[in-house]
Amino acid sequence: MRTKSMALIGLLVGVLLAAVALAQSDRQEEGECTDEAPGNRVECAPIALDTFDIPFGLLPGGRVDADGNLDPRSSAEDAHAGAFAVAEELGLMRNFEWLHWLPTIPSERDTETGEWGGGDLDGFPTGWGSTGLGIAGDCLYWGRSNSTNTTGPGETRDVKIFRIQADAEKDAPVEIGMMPQLTTADGATAVRDRELRPYNYTSTDGVERMLMVRAAATGTGGDVITYTVDPETCLPVDDGSTAADVLAHEFYLWHDPDNPNRFVVASQTYGSQEEDLVFTAITDEDTGEVLEVPLFLASFTLEDIGGPVRDELPDETGLYSDGRFTDYSHLTDQWGRPGATQRSQGNDLHSGTLSNDGERFYAAGGTAGMYILNTEMLANRTNAELVGGVACNQRSTNVWVDGDVGRLIEVAKLADVARDCVHPVLNSDPGVVALIASDIPDQQKLVRYTRLEERSRFDFAPPFVAAVGVHSAIPVPNRPALSGDNPDGRPAYVVITEEWPFGPCPERGFRILTVESEITPMMVGAHAMSDSLVENCLEQPVPAGATIRPMMHAHNPTVLTNLVFVNWLGHGIRAIDISNPFNPEEVGHARPVPWGDVMTYPDIHNGLIYVGDNHTGLHVFKYIGPRADEVPQDVTYSSNRSSPH
Amino acid sequence: MRWKSVPLIAAMLVVALVGAVTVAQDHERGSTPLFNAEDLLFLKHMIVHHEQAVVMSALVPARTDRDEFIRFARYVARAQAAEIASMQSLLELAADRGIDVPDYHAHGDPPMAGMLSSAEMKAIAAASGAEFERLWLEGMVYHHQGAIDMASAQQRQQLATGRQPYEIAVLVEEILVEQRAEIDKMRAWLGEWGLAGRARRSDVAQRAE
């Protein structure tokens, strides 16, 4: 009976597969597969428009053998080789060459089962949240976080320091040192190296210098610590200087083009403290040496100047002050998780970019959207002038009656906002300044101002259900605005990404905004994976061997003039042609194996792209697709610090 | 059908078999409960715990002149209120999914370790100026440490069971981070404002009685 049933099932499966194969064969002949090279399935993989859909049902979520099949007992050599084999077989690289994979967390073998686990070769989620990667000169820092969520208390993962080799395409980076991971006072919890930004510079006295800024935290916000580094050895020479009262979730490292001694850190606090954004001088502007005590220069808080309040809760019907969110919580994905729903609206500043001239800050304002800050005072005054508080108000003006945020705005105070060292471009717009100074009734002023304020932020939440909202905001370089109202030729476009950590369905993508009118940013183009459609996200298969679902939203982008590399976490790295910002087009993808979180910013060094994956370690790629000539050669380039450098 | 379809058929067979295994695994995953009883009890406890922080924060504006302290209290109150809303909605979600949510009624004084007693709360409410600042900051440091202990216990439970419960895992990490940083800030203020070392938090209850 059993044999008969098996035969019957086998026959049915055979017939079914033959039918599918024939259909597939016919489709090939109709030209849907544009590349019939043996073994190349890239062009035949399911696609949605121009976007590569990872075959999640086939993707290994754990350690593989030499043939690319899941095998927790395989040797390290086989696991390494098999990853490359299966990546090729599944078409996981298009227009990227996967040059090097450096697993940096060792695996441990279970003596009873013989199975390996807990390491990068196993795709183990060692770094549960953000992790830092940074390159300066030929020094590479990989701040592999650990998280007590996966590794347990007491485990530390030190920052690994690598030397990039002269023939970086042929030779993988070589580990040359480490910086100990910090721990909290209880010693049991490692302090994650969320962000690492090294930088080489020559101070005005002619000395070749190097510094490295580290944001170290167990999660949302971290201490900002600046080290002096020996550029020859890549090793720090001191214990670092910590900026007081600053907790950075992310930060931007700005090098003053008019004073090579001057570095400023713009820390985005993302709800970890009262201020949204804190600017700190980390070097002596006269000598270029790292300051023992960093200087507070200025801060900005959106809600203080009349913006949306933080941590807003809805009314009993679910209505927020700016609208109503979609709700997918009644749905369930293949992991058994409910769809996304909105519980509160943080409106916290998540990240951002200072323009190279320092006069603009492009704010990734979370659920408050993307907006632009005027930082001309910060850029064009000295640290000494700013610290003295004479040049401008160091902190945002609180415009609320009696300082009671979220109640009534005191119209007369709006004029003061333009005197804050850091303020929205809206508040120093000549028309707005005139409006506030005019003699029309306050009520009328407030109505007009409120409309303008809301339009000055590109804010898609609501309706899109969003935990973080806008994650990154990077201006597109070398594409100045041509509008007559933007005579200084500031950037015409900004790329933004959207985050939901370990987010439920649907997932979140990438948008391009025009900012030719700086006070009225507007979306012109977008790019998304298929799981931005909730129905696709819900049906997305679970890769065999995966222990958790990595994050899957568009995360950190490195933006060139016509090309963007986006570390899209579980979707790998994506190359997107933005030559027509109204119609961005995916032109390459790279998804290393096993499945993981490609989390860091892509750092470009001498034409190669370095990324960190929280599950699998460090990877080096070469982009060979359209517009590859734009990839900077002979420099380091990243979108989280003044670049190139 | 051409010969080149033969390897295609073989490949499709492999794909189908792997797919079948995956579907079976998916089915098993889908049947895994979203939360276990410990997760839900953690949410219940943490809601009660957070509510006391909101009450404490409401005392600040009328009892101190320090702007930074008032701002901090406002920030703490709103952050914790948002987390309460999030935790309540997770409990509602569990109930909607047919998961039994355990009853929990706070009792005792204090209702749980890491909270202040009613006498301690009364003493803080009765104080003003520097005395209020010291009692409040010491009380909130103790209170935050209680939240950290609870979150750490939840994280250990997650590790032991190899689970990352939906949204709770992220919440736990946020609590660990935010409240550690806030403890550092409050301890720094105790020193900067000349309030440290005058008395221990346990003295508050004795005086209140």
Coordinates of C-alpha atoms in Angstrom, one line a residue, chain B residues 7 9 15 22-23 40 57 65 78 83 98 103 120 136 144 162 168 179 194-195:
Chain B
P7 CA 17.9 19.2 -16.9
I9 CA 12.8 19.2 -15.3
V15 CA 12.9 23.0 -6.5
T22 CA 9.8 24.8 3.1
V23 CA 6.1 24.9 3.1
L40 CA 2.5 38.5 28.4
S57 CA 7.0 62.8 36.1
D65 CA 12.6 75.7 38.7
R78 CA 5.8 60.8 27.1
E83 CA 5.6 52.4 25.5
G98 CA -7.0 33.9 20.8
D103 CA -4.8 38.2 34.7
E120 CA 7.8 57.0 49.2
W136 CA 12.7 62.3 42.8
H144 CA 14.5 52.6 36.3
G162 CA 15.6 30.8 21.4
I168 CA 8.7 42.6 22.6
Q179 CA 16.7 53.7 31.0
G194 CA 25.1 68.9 45.1
L195 CA 22.4 66.4 46.0

